[in-house]
Coordinates of C-alpha atoms in Angstrom, one line a residue:
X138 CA 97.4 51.4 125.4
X139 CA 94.4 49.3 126.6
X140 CA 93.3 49.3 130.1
X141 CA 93.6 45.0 129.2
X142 CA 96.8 45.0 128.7
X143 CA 98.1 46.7 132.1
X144 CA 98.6 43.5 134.6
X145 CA 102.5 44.7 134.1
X146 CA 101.9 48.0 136.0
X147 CA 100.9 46.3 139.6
X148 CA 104.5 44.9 139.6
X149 CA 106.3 48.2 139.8
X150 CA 104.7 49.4 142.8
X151 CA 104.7 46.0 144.6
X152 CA 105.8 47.7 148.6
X153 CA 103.0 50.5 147.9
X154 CA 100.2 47.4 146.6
X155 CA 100.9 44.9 149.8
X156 CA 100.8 47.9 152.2
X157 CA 97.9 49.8 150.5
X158 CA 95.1 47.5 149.2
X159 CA 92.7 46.2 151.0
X160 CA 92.1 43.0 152.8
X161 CA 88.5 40.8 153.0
X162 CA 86.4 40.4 155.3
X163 CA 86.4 37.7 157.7
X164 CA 82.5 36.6 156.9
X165 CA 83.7 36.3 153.3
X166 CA 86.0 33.6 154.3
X167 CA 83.7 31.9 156.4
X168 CA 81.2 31.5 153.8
X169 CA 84.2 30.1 151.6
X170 CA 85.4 27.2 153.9
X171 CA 81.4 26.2 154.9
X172 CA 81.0 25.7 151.0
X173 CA 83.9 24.3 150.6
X174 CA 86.2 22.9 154.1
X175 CA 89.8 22.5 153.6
X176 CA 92.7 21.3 155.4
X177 CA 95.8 20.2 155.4
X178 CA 95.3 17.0 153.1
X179 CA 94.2 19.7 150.9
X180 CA 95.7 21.0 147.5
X181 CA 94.8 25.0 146.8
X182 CA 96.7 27.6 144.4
X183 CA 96.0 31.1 144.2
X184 CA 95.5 32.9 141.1
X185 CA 96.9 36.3 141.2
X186 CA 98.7 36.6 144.5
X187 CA 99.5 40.4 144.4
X188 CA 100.5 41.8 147.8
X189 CA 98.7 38.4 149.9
X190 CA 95.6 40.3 150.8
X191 CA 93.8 37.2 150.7
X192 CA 96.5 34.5 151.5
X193 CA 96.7 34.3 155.3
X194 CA 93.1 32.4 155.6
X195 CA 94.0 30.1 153.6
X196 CA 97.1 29.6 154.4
X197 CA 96.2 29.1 158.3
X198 CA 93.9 25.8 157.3
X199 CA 97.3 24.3 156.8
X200 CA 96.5 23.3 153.3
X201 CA 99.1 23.0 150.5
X202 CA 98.6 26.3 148.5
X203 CA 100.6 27.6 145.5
X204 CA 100.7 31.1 144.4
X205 CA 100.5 32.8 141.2
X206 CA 101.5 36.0 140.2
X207 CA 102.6 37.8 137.0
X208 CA 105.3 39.8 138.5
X209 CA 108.2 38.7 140.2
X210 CA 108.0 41.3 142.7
X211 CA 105.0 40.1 144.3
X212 CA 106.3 36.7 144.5
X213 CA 109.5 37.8 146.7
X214 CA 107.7 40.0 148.8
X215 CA 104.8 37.0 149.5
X216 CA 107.8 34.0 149.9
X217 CA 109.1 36.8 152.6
X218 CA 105.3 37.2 154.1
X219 CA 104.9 33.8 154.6
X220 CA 108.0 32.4 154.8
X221 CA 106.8 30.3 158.4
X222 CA 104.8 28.6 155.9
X223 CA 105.8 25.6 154.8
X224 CA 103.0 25.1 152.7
X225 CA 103.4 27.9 151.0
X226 CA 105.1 28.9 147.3
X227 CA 105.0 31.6 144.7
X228 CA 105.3 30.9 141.1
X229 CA 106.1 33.7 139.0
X230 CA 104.3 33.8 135.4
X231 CA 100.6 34.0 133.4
X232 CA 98.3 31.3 135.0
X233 CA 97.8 30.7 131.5
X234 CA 100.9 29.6 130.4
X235 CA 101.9 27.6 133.8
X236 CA 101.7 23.8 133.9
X237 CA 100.4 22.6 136.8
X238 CA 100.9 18.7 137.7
X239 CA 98.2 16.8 139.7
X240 CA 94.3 17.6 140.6
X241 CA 93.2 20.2 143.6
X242 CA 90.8 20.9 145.4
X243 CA 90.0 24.6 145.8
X244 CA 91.2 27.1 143.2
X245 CA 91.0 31.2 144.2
X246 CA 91.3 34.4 142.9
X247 CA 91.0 37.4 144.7
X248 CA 90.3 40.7 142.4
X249 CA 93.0 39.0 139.3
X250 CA 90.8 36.7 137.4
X251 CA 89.6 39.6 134.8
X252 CA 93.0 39.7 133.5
X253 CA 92.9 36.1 132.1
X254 CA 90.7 35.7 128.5
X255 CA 87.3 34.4 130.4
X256 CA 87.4 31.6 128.2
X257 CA 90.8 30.6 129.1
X258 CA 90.6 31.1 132.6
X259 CA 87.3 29.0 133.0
X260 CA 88.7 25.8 131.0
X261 CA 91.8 26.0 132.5
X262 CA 90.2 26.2 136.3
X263 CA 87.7 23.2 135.6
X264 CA 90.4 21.3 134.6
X265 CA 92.6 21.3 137.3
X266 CA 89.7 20.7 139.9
X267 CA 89.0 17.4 141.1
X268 CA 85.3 16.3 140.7
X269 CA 83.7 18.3 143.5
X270 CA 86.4 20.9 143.2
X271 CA 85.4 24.8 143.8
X272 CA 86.4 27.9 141.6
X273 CA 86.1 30.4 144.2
X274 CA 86.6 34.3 142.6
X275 CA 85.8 37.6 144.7
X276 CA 86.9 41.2 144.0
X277 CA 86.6 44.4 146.0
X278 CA 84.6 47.6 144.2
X279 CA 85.4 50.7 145.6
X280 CA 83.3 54.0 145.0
X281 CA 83.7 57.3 146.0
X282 CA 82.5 59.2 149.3
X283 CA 78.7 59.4 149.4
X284 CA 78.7 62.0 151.9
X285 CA 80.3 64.8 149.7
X286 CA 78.7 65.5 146.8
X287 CA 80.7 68.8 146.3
X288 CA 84.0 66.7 146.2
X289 CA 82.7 64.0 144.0
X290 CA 81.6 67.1 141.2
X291 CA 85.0 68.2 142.0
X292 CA 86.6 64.9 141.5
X293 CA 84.4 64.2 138.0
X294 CA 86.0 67.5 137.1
X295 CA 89.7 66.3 137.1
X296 CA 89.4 63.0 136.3
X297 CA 88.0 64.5 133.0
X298 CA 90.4 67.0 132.2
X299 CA 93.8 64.3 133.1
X300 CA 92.3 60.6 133.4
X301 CA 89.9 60.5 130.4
X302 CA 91.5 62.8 128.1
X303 CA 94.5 61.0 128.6
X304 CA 93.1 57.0 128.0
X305 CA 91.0 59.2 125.3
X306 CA 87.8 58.0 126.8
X307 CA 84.5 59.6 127.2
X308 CA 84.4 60.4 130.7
X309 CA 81.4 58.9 133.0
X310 CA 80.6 58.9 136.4
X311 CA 81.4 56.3 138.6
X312 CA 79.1 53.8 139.8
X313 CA 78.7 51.0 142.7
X314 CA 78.6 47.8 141.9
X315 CA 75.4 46.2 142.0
X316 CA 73.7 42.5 143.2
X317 CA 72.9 42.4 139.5
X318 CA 76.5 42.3 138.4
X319 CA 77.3 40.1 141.1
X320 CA 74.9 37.9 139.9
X321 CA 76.2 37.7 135.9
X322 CA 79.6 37.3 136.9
X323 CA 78.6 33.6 138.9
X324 CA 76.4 32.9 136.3
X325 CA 80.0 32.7 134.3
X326 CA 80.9 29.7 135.5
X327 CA 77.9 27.5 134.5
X328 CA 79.0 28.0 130.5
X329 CA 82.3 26.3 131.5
X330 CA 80.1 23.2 133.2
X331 CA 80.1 24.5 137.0
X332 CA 77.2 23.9 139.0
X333 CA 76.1 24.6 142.6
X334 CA 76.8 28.4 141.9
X335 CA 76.2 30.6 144.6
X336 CA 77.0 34.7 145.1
X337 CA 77.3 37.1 147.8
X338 CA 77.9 40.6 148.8
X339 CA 79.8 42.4 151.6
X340 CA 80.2 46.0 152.5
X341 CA 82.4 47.8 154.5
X342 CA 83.5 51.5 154.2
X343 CA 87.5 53.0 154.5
X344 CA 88.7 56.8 155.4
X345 CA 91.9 58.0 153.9
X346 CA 93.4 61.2 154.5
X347 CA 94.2 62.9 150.9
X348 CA 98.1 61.9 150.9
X349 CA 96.9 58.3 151.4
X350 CA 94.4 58.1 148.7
X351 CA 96.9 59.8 146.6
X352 CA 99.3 56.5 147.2
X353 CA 96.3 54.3 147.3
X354 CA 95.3 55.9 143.6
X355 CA 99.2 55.1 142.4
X356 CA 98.4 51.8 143.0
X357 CA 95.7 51.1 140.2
X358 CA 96.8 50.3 137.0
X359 CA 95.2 52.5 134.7
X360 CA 96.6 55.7 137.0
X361 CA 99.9 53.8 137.2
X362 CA 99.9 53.9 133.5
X363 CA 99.7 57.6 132.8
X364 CA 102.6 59.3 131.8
X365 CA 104.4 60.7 135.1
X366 CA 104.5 64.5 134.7
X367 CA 100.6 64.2 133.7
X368 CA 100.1 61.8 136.4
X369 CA 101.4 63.9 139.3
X370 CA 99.8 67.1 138.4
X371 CA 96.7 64.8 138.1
X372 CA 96.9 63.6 141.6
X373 CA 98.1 66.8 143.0
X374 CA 94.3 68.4 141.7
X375 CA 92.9 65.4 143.5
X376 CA 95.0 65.7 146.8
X377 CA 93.9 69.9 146.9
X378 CA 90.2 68.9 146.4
X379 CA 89.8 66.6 149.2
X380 CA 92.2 68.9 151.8
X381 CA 89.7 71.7 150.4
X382 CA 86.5 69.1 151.8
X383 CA 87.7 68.1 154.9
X384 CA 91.0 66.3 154.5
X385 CA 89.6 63.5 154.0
X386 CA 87.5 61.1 151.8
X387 CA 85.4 57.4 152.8
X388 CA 85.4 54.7 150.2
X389 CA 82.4 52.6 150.1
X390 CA 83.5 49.0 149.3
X391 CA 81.3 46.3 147.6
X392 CA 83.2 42.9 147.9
X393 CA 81.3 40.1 145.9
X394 CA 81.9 36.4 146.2
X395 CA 81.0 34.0 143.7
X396 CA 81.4 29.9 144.0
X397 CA 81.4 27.1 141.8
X398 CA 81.7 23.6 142.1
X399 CA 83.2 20.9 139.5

């Protein structure tokens, strides 16, 4: 099974996603609405809703902002999240196969977009914008605990012998995202006739005790995916190695922002 084709696996752990994964930072929402301002003449849909980690800023402009999401599961939880909001709906489905009536103004994605074909995506975006329309996309990169190398080795060690021999993958390293990749992932946009492109990073850091990283870990897509007798043994090896370094382990985030204008 490819790691592209698992958007279906989010959708069975919907309650563990919405409480688990992270928000964004407030700065990264600030730099949003000063490139963009919205309110509540506005017209705004979400791409990839998930759990609503990135919803509530939007949402409190009082703009008119409809949600996407693959799996019906996230849409009920969200229509329950923010039912107080009038201005608020889910659609279940593929973005790409949706048919959307009418121009808006702002169009968002928050760590979803790399499931659609880029090509698709892009198109699809540009032409539901008005003129002067923004195509705003950010994603959060975690990476391991910098401050215990011993665990990391440790870690390496597992995820070889149950995550990459099971996805049949030459196991690597992990590695933090960079300015550079941040930088080719805005520059995107300007093939599909964007301009005004800008990009920005924001850090922050999270400290899970082992049994929450463990629930945290049953959360991503490609762990979600392995089979479940391989899957628990896997993340029992993980939960002993951190309770062996401390009971605990800090995840570095890298949230990057990119923004385009029609």
């Amino acid at each position: 099974m490819s790691i592209s084709s698992l958007n279906w696996t989010f959708d069975t752990v919907a309650n563990t996603y919405e409480k688990l994964r992270p928000g964004y930072v407030d700065e990264l929402y600030q730099n949003i609405f000063e490139y963009k301002p919205i309110n509540n003449t506005s017209n705004v849909v979400e791409v990839g809703i998930g759990g609503g980690q990135a919803t509530l800023p939007f949402l409190q402009t009082g703009c008119n902002l409809t949600a996407v999401d693959y799996g019906e599961n996230f849409c009920e939880i969200c229509r329950e999240k923010f039912k107080d909001y009038p201005n608020f709906s889910a659609l279940s489905g593929k973005f790409e196969d949706i048919d959307f009536n009418g121009k808006y103004d702002l169009i968002y994605s928050a760590s979803a977009f790399h499931w659609i074909p880029e090509e698709i995506g892009y198109k699809k975006v540009y032409n539901m914008l008005k003129n002067g329309g923004v195509f705003v996309r950010f994603a959060n990169h975690p990476y391991r605990d910098k401050g215990k190398s011993e665990l990391s080795a440790e870690m390496d060690g597992i995820y070889a012998e149950y995550y990459y021999k099971y996805h049949n993958k030459e196991p690597k390293p992990p590695v933090e995202y960079t300015e550079q990749q941040a930088h080719d992932r805005a520059l995107i946009a300007e093939k599909y006739g964007f301009t005004d492109i800008k990009y920005k990073l924001f850090h922050r850091t999270r400290t899970f005790s082992a049994k929450e990283y463990i629930m945290l870990l049953g959360t991503y897509s490609d762990h979600i995916a392995i089979e479940e007798t391989i899957r628990n043994e896997f993340f029992s090896k993980i939960e002993e190695s951190i309770n062996r370094h401390g009971e605990e382990i800090t995840i570095y985030d890298t949230i990057d922002l990119q923004l385009a204008r029609k």
